[in-house]
C-alpha positions as MATLAB code, in Angstrom:
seq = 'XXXXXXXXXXXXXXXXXXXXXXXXXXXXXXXXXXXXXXXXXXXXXXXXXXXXXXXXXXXXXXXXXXXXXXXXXXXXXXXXXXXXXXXXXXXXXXXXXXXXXXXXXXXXXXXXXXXXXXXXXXXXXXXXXXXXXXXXXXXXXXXXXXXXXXXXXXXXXXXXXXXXXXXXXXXXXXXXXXXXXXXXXXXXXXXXXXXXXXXXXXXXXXXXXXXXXXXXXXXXXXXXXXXXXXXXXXXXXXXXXXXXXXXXXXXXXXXXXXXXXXXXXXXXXXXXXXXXXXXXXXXXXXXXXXXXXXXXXXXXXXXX';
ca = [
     211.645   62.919  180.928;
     209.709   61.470  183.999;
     206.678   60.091  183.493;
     203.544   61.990  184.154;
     201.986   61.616  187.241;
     198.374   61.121  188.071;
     196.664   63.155  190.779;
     193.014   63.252  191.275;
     191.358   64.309  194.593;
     190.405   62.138  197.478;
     193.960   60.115  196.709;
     195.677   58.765  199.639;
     199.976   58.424  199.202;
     202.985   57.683  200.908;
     205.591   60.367  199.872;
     209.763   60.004  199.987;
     212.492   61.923  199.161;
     215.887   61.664  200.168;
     218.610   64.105  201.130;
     221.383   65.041  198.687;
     223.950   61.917  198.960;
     222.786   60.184  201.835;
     223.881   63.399  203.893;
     222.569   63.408  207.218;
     221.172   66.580  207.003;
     218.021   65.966  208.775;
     219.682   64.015  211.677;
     217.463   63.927  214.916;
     217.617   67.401  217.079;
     214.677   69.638  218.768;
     215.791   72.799  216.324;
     214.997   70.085  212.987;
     212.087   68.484  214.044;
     210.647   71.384  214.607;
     211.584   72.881  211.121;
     209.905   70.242  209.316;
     206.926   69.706  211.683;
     206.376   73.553  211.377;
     206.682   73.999  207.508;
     204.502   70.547  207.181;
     201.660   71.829  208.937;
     201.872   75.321  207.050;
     202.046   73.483  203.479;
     199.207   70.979  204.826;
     197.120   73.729  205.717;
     197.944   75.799  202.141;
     197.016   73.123  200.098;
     194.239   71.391  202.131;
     196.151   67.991  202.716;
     195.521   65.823  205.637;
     198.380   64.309  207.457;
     198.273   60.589  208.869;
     201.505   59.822  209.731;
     205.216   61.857  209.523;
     208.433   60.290  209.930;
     212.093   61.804  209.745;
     215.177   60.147  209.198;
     218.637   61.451  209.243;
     218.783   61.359  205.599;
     215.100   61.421  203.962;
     211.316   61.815  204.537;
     208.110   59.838  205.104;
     204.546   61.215  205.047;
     201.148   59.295  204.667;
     198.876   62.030  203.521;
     195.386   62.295  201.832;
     194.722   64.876  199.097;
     191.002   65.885  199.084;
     191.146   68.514  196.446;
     194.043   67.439  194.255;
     196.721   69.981  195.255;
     199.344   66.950  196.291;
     201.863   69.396  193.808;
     201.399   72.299  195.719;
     202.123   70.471  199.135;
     205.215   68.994  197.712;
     206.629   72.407  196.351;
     205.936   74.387  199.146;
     207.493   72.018  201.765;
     210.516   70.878  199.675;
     211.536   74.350  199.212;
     211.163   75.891  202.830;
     212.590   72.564  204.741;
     215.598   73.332  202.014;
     215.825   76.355  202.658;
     215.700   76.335  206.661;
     218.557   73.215  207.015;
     220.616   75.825  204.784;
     220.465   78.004  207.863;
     220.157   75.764  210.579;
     222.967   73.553  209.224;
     225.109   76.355  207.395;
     225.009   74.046  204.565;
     226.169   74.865  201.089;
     224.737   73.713  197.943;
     221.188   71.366  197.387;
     219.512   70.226  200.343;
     217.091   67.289  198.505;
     218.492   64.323  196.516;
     218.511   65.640  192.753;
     215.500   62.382  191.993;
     212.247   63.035  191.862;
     209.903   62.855  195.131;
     208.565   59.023  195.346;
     204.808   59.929  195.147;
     203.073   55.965  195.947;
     199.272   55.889  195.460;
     198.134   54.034  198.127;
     194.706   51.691  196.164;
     193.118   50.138  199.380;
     192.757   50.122  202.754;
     195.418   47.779  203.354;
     198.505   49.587  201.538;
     196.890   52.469  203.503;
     197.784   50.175  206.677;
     200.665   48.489  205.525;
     202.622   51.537  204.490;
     201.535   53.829  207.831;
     203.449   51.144  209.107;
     206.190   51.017  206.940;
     206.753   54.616  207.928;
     206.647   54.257  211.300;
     208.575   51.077  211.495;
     211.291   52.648  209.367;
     213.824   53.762  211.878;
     213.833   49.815  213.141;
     214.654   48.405  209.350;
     217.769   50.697  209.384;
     218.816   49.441  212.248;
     218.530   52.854  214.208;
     216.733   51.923  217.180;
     215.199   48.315  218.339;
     211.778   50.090  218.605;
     209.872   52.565  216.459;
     208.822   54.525  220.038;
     212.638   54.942  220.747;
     213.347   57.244  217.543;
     214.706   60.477  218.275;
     213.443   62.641  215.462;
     210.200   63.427  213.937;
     207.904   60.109  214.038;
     204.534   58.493  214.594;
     203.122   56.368  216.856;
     199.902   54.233  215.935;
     197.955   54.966  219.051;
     198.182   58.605  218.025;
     196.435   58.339  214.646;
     193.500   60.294  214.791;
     194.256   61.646  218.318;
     197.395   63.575  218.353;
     197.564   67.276  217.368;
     201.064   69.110  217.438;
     201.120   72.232  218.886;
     204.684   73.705  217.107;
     205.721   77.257  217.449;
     207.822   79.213  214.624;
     211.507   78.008  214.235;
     213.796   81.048  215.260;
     215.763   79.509  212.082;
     214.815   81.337  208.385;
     210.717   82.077  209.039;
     210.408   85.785  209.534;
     208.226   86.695  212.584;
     207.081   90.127  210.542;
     206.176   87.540  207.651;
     202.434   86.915  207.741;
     202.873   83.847  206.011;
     204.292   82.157  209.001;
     202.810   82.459  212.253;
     203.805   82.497  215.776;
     202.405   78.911  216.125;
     200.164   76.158  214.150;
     198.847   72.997  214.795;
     198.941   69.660  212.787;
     196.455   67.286  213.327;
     197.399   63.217  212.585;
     193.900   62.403  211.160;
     192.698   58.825  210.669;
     192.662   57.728  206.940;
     188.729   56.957  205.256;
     191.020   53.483  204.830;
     189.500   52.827  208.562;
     185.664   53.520  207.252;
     186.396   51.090  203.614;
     187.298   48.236  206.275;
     184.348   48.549  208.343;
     186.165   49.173  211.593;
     186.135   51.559  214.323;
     189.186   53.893  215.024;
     190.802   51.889  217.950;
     190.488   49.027  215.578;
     192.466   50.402  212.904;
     195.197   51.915  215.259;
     195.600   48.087  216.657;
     195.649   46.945  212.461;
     198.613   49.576  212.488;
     199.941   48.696  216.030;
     200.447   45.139  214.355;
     202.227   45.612  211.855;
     204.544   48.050  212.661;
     205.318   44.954  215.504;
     205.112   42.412  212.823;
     207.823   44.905  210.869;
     210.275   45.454  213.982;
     210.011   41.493  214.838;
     211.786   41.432  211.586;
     213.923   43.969  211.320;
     215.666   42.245  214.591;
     216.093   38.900  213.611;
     217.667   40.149  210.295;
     219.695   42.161  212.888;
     220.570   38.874  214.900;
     220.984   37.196  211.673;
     223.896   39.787  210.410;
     225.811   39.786  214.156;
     224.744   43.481  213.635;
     223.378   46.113  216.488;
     221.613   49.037  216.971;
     223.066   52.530  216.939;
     220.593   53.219  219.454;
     218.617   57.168  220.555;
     221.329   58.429  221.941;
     223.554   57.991  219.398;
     221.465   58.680  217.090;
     220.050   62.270  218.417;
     224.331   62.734  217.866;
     224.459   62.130  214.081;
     226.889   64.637  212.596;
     224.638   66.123  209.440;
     227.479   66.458  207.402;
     228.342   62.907  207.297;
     227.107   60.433  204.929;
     225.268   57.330  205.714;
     227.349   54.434  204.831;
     224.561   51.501  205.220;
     224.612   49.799  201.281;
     221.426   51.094  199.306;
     220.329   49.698  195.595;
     220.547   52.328  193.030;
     218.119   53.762  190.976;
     215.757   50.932  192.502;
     212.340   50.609  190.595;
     209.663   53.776  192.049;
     206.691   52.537  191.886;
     203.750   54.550  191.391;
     200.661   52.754  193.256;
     200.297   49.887  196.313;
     197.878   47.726  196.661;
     198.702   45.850  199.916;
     200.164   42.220  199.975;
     198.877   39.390  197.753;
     196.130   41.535  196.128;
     196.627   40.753  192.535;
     193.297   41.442  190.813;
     193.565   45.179  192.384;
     197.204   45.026  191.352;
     196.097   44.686  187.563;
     193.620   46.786  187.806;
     195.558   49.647  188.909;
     198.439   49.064  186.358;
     195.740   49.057  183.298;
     194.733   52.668  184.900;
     198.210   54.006  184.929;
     198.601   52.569  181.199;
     195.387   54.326  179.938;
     196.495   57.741  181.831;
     199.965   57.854  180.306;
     199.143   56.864  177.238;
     196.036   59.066  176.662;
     198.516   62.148  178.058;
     201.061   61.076  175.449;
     198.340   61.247  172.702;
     197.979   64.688  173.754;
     201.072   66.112  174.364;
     202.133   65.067  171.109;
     199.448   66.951  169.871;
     199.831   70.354  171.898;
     203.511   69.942  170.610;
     202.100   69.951  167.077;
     200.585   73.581  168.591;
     196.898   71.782  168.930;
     195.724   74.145  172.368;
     192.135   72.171  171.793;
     193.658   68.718  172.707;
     191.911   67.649  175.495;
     194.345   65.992  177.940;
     193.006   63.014  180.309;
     191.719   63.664  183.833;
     194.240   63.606  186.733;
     197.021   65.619  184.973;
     198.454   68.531  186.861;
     201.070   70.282  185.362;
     199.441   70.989  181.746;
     196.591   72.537  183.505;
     198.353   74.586  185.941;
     200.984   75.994  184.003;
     200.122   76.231  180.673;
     195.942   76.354  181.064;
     195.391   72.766  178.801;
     192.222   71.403  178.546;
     190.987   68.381  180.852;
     188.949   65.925  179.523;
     185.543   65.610  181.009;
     185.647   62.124  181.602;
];
């Protein structure tokens, strides 16, 4: 059983899941981006979430979102499902879209995870040797000077949405909002799209000289935007590497403890009371920031 995970409101993450055996399923092309872009803003807008930054690789997902009212779940479940089920269709693809392990869910504790990980998304296509530069990628992405400024415009995918569906309309917008990370640190807007700007350079500088390093090259846009989505990336991976559940940001180890003995408390104070509800207790209050007792089987919350 996976451990339980914590979600309380106002919690900022960076969220990835992977495509069923490294398939490129999601492989850069105007009909996919605009399949996830589409169902993204629809699930952000269901479940109030605001979206900071959006990147799409050939074979798996990163978002930087902030969850004001706790609903995190509800954004996960309604975009896993309808991305799934639009590839099927757009991709005539048999069998499970999404990689059979859980969604990497990373609570992002201060303002500078918030900025290291924006950029970690962003930078991503450039650490898999896709493209030299994060602005070259093909597919869906994010650029820092378009935090807080950018707002897609994306019309309904001919692919799977119905048009007589009122659930999906002709066309929504998704706003890139700047994350309250830019009001903890005390700096303006343009100052925390230059933090950003940094170190998604910092991260491609990098990502190049390991390139050099290796006698390795780019695939490069073109070639990329050309991916067959029934191949299977072939780059070596680690296995069932650790998931961790929160960030903290480089070299912060007092926030780093801090946060662990908060997990620890959670999980064991839901353990107490699971065991209990198992026992048939329905009184046993379980601890704030669990999800999936409360919404499924009406448990109580603890009040503090």
């Amino acid at each position: 059983m996976t451990q339980p995970r914590l979600i309380e409101p106002d919690a900022v993450y960076l969220i990835t899941r992977r495509a069923v055996r490294r398939h490129h399923l999601f492989a850069p092309d105007p009909r996919m981006n605009r399949i996830f872009l589409y169902t993204l803003a629809v699930a952000a807008k269901r479940a109030g979430v605001r979206v900071h930054a959006a990147v799409l690789m050939s074979t798996h997902e990163h978002l930087v979102v902030s969850d004001p009212d706790g609903r995190l779940p509800e954004l996960l479940h309604y975009l896993h499902r309808h991305v799934a089920l639009a590839t099927k269709v757009l991709r005539r693809w048999e069998g499970s879209v999404w990689d059979h392990e859980p969604t990497s869910v990373v609570e992002l504790r201060t303002p500078n995870a918030v900025v290291e990980k924006i950029a970690y998304a962003i930078a991503n296509p450039v650490a898999a040797c896709l493209v030299p530069r994060a602005k070259d990628w093909p597919g869906v992405t994010t650029r820092p000077h378009e935090l807080g400024r950018a707002t897609w415009r994306i019309e309904r995918p001919t692919e799977y949405f119905g048009r007589d569906d009122d659930k999906w309309p002709p066309f929504i917008e998704l706003h890139l909002e700047v994350p309250r990370a830019a009001r903890q640190l005390e700096v303006t807007d343009d100052a925390f799209r230059e933090l950003v700007a940094h170190e998604v350079a910092a991260l491609e500088s990098t990502a190049r000289a390991r390139a050099r390093e290796a006698g390795g090259t780019f695939l490069g846009a073109d070639r990329c935007a050309k991916l067959s989505p029934f191949r299977r990336a072939t780059s070596r991976e680690p296995i069932r590497d650790t998931n961790p559940t929160f960030a903290v940001g480089r070299g912060n180890h007092v926030a780093w403890r801090e946060c662990a003995e908060r997990v620890r408390a959670f999980r064991t104070a839901y353990r107490r009371a699971r065991e209990g509800w198992r026992r048939g207790r329905r009184d046993v209050p379980f601890p704030v920031g669990t999800w999936l007792m409360r919404e499924e089987h009406a448990a109580l919350i603890s009040a503090a």
